[in-house]
Coordinates of C-alpha atoms and ligand atoms in Angstrom, one line a residue:
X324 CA 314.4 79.8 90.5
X325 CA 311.5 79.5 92.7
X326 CA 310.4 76.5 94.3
X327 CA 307.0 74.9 93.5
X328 CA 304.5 76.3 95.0
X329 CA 303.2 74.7 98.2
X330 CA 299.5 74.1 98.7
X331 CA 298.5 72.8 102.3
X332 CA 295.3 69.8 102.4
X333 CA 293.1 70.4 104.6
X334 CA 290.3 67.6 104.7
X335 CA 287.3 68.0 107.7
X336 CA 285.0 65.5 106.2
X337 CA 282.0 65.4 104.3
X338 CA 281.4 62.8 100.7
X339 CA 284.5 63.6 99.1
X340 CA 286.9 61.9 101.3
X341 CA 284.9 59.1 101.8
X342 CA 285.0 55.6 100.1
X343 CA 282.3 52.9 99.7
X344 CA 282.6 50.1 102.2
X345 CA 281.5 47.1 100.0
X346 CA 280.6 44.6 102.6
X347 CA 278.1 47.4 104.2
X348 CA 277.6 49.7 101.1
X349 CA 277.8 52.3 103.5
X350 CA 280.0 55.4 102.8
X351 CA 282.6 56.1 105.0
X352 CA 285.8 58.6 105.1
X353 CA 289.0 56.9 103.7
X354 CA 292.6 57.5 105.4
X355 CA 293.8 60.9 103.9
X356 CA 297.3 60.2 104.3
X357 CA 296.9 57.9 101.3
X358 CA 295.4 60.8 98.6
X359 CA 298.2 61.0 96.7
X360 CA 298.0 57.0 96.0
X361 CA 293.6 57.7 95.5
X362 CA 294.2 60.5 93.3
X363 CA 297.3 60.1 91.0
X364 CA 296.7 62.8 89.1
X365 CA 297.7 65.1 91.7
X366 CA 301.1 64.0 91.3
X367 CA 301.1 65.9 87.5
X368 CA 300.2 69.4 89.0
X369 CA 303.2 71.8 89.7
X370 CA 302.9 72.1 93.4
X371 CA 303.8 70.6 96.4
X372 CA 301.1 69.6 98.0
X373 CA 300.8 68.5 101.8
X374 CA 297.9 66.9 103.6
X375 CA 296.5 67.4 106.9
X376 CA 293.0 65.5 107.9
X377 CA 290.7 66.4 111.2
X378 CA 291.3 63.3 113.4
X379 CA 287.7 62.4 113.4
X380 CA 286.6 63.4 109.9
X381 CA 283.2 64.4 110.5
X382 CA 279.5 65.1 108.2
X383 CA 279.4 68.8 107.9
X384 CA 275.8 68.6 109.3
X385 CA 278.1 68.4 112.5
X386 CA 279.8 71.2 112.0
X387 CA 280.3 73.6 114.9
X388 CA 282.0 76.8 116.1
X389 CA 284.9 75.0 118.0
X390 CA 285.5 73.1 114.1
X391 CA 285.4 76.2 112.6
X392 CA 288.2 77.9 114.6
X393 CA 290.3 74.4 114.3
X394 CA 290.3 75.0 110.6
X395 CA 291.2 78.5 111.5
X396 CA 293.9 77.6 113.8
X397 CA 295.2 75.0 111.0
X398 CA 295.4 78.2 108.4
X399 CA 297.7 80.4 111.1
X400 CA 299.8 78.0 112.5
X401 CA 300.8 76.5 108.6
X402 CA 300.2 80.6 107.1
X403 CA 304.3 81.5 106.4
X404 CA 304.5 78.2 104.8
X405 CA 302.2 77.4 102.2
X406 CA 301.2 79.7 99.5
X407 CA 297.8 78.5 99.3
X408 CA 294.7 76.2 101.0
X409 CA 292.2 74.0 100.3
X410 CA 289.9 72.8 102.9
X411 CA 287.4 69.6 101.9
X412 CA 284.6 69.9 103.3
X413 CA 281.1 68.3 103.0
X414 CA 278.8 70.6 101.2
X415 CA 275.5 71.1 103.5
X416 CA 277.1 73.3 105.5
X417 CA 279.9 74.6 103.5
X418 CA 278.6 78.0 102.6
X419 CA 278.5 78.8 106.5
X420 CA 282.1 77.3 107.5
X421 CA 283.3 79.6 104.3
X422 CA 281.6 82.6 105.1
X423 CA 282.8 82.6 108.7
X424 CA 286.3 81.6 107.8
X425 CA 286.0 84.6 105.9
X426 CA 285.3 86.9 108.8
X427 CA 287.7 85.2 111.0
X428 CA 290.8 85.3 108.4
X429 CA 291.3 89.3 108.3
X430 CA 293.4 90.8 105.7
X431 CA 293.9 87.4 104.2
X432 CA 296.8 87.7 101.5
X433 CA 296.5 83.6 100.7
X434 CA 294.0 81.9 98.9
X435 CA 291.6 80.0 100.9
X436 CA 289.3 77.3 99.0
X437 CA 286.7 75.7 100.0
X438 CA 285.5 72.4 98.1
X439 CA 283.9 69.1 98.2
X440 CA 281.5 67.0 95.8
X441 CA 278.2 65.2 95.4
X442 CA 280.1 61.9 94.9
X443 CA 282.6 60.3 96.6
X444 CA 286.0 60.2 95.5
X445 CA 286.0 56.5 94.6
X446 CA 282.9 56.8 92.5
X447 CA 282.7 56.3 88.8
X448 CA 281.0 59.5 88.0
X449 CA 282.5 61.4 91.4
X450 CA 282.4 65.5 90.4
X451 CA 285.2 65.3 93.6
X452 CA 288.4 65.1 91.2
X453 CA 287.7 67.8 89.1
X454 CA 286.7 69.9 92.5
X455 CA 289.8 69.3 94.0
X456 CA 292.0 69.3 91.0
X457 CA 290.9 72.3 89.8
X458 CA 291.0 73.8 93.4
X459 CA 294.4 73.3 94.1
X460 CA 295.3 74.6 90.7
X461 CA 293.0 78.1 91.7
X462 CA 295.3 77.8 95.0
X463 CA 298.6 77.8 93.4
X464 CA 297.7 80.7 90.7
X465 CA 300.4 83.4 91.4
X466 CA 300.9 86.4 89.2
X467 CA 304.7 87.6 89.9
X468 CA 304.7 85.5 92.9
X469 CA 301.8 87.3 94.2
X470 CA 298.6 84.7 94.4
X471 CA 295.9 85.9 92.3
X472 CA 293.4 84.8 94.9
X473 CA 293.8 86.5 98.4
X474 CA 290.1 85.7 99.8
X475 CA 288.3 82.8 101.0
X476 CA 286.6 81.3 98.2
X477 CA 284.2 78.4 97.0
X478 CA 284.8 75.8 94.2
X479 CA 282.5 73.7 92.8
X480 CA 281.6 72.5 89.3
X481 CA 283.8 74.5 87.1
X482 CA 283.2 78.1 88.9
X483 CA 285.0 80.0 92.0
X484 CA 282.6 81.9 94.1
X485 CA 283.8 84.4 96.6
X486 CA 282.5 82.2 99.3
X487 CA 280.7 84.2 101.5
X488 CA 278.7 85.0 98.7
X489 CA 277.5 81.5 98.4
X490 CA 274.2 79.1 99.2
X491 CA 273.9 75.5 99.0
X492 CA 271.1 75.4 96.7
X493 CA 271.0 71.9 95.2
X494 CA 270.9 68.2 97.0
X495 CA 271.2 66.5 93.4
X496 CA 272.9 68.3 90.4
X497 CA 276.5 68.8 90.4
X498 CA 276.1 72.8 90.5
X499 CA 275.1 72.5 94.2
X500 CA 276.2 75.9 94.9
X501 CA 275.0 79.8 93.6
X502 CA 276.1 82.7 94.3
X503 CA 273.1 85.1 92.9
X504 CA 274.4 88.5 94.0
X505 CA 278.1 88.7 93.2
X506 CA 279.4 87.0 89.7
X507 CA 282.3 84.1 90.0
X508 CA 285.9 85.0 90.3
X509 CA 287.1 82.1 88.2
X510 CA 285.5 79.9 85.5
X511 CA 287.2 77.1 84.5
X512 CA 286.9 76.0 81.1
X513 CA 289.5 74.7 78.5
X514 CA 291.4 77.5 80.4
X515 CA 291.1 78.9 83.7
X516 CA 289.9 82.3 82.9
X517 CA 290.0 84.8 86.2
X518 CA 288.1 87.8 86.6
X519 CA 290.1 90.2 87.9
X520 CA 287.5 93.1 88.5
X521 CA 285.8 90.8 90.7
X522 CA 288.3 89.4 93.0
X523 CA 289.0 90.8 96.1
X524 CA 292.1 92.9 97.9
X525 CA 292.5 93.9 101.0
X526 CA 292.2 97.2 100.8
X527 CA 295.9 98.1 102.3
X528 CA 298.7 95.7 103.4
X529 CA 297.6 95.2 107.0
X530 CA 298.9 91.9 108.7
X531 CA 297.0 88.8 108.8
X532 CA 295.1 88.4 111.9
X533 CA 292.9 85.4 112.8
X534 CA 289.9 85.8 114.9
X535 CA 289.1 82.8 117.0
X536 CA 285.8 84.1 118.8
X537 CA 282.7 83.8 117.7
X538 CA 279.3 84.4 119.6
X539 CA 277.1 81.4 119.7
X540 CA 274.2 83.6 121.0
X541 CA 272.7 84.4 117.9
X542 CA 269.2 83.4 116.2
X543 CA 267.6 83.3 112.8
X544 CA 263.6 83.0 112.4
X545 CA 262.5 82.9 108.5
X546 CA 258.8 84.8 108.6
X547 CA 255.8 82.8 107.1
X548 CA 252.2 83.5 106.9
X549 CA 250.3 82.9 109.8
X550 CA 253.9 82.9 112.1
X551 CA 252.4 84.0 115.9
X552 CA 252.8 85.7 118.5
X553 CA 254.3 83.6 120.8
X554 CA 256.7 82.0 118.5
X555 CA 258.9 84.9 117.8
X556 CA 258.8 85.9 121.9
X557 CA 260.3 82.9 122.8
X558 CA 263.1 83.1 120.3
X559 CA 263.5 86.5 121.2
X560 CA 263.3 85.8 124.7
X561 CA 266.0 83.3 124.8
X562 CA 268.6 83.6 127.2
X563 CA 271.4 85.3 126.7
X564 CA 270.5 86.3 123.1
X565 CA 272.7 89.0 121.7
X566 CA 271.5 88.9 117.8
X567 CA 269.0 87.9 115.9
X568 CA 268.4 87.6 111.7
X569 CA 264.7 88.3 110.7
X570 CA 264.5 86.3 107.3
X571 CA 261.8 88.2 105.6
X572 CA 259.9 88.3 102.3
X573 CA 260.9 89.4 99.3
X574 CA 262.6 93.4 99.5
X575 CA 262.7 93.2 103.2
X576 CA 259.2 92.7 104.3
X577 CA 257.3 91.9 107.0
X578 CA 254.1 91.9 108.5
X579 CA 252.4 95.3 110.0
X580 CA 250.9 93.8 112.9
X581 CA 251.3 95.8 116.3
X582 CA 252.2 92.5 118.4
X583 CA 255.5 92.2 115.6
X584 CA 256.3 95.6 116.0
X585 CA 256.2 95.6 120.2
X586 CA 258.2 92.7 120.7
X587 CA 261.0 94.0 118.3
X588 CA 261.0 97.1 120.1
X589 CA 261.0 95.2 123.2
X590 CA 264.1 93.0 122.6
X591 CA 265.6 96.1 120.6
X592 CA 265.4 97.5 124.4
X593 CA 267.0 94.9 125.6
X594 CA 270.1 95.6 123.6
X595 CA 269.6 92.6 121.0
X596 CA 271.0 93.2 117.8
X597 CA 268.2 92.8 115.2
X598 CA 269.1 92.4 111.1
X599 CA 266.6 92.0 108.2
X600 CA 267.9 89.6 105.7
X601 CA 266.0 88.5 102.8
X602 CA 264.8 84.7 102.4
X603 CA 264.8 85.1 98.7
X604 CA 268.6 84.1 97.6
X605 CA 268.8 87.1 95.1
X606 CA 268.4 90.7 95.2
X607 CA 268.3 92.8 98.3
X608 CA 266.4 94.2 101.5
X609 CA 265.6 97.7 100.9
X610 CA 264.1 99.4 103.4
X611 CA 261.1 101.5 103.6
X612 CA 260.1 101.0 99.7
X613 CA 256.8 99.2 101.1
X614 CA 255.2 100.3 103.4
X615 CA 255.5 96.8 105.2
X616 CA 259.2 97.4 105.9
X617 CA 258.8 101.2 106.7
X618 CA 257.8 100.1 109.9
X619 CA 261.6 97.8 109.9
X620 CA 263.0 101.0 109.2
X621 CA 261.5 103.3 111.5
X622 CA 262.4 100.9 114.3
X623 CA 266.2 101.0 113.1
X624 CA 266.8 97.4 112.3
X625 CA 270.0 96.7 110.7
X626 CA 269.3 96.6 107.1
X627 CA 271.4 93.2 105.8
X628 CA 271.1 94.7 102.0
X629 CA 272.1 91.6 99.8
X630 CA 274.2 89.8 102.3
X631 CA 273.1 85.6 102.3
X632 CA 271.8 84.1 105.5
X633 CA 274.6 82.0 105.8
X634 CA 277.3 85.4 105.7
X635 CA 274.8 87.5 108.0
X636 CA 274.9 85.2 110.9
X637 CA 278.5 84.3 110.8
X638 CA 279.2 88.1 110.5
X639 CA 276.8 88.3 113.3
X640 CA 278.4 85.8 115.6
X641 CA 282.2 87.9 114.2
X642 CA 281.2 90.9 115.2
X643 CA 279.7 89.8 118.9
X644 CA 282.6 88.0 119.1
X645 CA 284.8 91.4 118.7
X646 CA 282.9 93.2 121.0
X647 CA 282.1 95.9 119.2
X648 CA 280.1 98.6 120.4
X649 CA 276.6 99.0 120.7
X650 CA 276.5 102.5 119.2
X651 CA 278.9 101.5 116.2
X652 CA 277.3 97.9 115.7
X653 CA 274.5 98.7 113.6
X654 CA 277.2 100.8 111.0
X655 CA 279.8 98.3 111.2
X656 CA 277.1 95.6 110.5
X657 CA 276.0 97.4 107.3
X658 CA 279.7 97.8 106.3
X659 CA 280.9 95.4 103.8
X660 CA 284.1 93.6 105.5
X661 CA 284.9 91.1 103.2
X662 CA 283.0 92.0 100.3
X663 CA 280.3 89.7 101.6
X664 CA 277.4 92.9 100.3
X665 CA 277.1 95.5 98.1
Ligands
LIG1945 N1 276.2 65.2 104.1 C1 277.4 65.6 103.4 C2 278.1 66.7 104.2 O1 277.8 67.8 104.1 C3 277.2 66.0 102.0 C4 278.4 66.3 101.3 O2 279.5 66.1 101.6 O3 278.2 66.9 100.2 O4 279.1 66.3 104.9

């Protein structure tokens, strides 16, 4: 008979660990070790489940590079011995920490969720039970021993998102999260119904490989009417800048203006990496059908399709990271990797 299924804890930070203090009314993060004695009901699922907290739990608004490859590091070195994870985390920044978790856990055969809540755990009307109760069942899910979820992916308020699909797009409701280019892989319900079509596989069994460097050299500017001249030369002129995310309007769009077009070209020259993402959080970039992206096009920008800010400049830091080659960056940029764009 097999055992139960093991599902490894893995708490950073953020509301849902965290506890009112009644003396100050401030919120702050309770001792992990004692979740099973917070949360009894944990106790009913059918799986083993083992915690593991950052030492200083920390507000994901203080979320950095070096935390992200800790919570990678935490995922390799416990890998042969859980069957699943779920990392708490707070939600402002959870859509980024996901999506480069994403990149940096190849040919993931595990599930990986990500979840957290509005409300802390302690409170009355906290969403944070349901998130993590329903998160460590999505973890355990096995079909014939296999886990039915072998991707990082994004829980919160009754729907799995594949993660780096996601945006934090809500400071108040309890749907904080959307994920308006790829439908959710689970929905939970009176059941938990899966959707198998849209979960994803690693395309062949290659082995699990965890990618620990990410380039921090990377900028985003989001266009706006009346945005000058000397704004977008100084981001582009920051040192040591290897890639840069133009947010633009709508289908990909940008202003026509000759100053725009030079200093692309210039830093394009320089060998800086330059992708058009889309500040709308649905639909795609499709270059050249206005004529104010035909000039994008014509100058060879990396076309970001209907990838999320948060995925493009975590792929973008990925892919600096690995070095990858001038000549192929551009292709392997536009290349869905973990299903993170059409
Ligand atoms: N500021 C908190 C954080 O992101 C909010 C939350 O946990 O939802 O850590």
């Amino acid at each position: 008979m097999k055992n139960k299924t093991n599902i490894l804890l893995i708490y950073t930070g953020g509301t849902i660990g965290m506890v009112k203090d009644y003396k100050s009314g401030a919120l702050k993060a309770f001792d992990f070790s004692e979740l099973l004695k917070r949360i009894p009901e944990l106790k009913q699922l059918d799986c083993a489940i083992d915690s593991i907290s950052f030492k200083i739990p920390i507000d994901s608004s203080n979320m950095n590079t070096g935390h992200w490859v800790s919570i990678a590091e935490l995922i390799e070195s416990n890998y042969n011995s859980y069957d699943g994870f779920v990392v708490l985390h707070g939600s402002d920044t959870m859509s980024y920490t996901a999506s480069a978790l994403s990149f940096m856990l190849e040919n993931l055969g595990k599930p990986v969720i990500f979840t957290g809540s509005q409300l802390p755990i302690g409170d009355l009307r906290t969403d944070a039970k349901e998130n993590l109760i329903t998160s460590v069942q999505i973890a355990a899910l096995q079909e014939n021993a296999i886990p039915v979820i072998q991707e990082v992916g994004l829980y919160f308020e009754y729907k799995l998102y594949r993660a780096n699909r996601t945006t934090k797009i809500n400071a108040e409701h309890f749907q904080a999260f959307a994920s308006l280019n790829y439908p959710p892989l689970v929905e939970s319900g009176v059941h938990l119904r899966v959707f198998e079509e849209n979960v994803w596989r690693t395309p062949s069994k290659k082995k699990f490989k965890v990618h620990k460097n990410m380039d921090g050299n990377v900028a985003i500017l989001k266009l706006f009417p009346g945005i000058n001249e000397s704004l977008l030369r100084s981001v582009l002129n920051t040192s040591e800048l290897k890639g840069f995310i133009l947010e633009t309007y709508g289908s990909g769009n940008a202003p026509t203006e000759s100053w725009l077009m030079n200093l692309l070209q210039e830093a394009l020259d320089k060998g800086i990496h330059i992708i058009n993402v889309t500040q709308c959080s649905g639909g795609s970039v499709v270059m050249g059908r206005y004529e104010t992206s035909k000039h994008l096009e014509r100058l060879n920008i990396i076309n970001g399709k209907d990838i999320t800010t948060e995925a493009a400049i975590t792929k973008l830091m990925y892919l600096l990271g690995c070095n990858i080659s001038p000549k192929l960056f551009k292709t392997v940029f536009e290349t869905s990797l973990r299903g993170e764009m059409q």
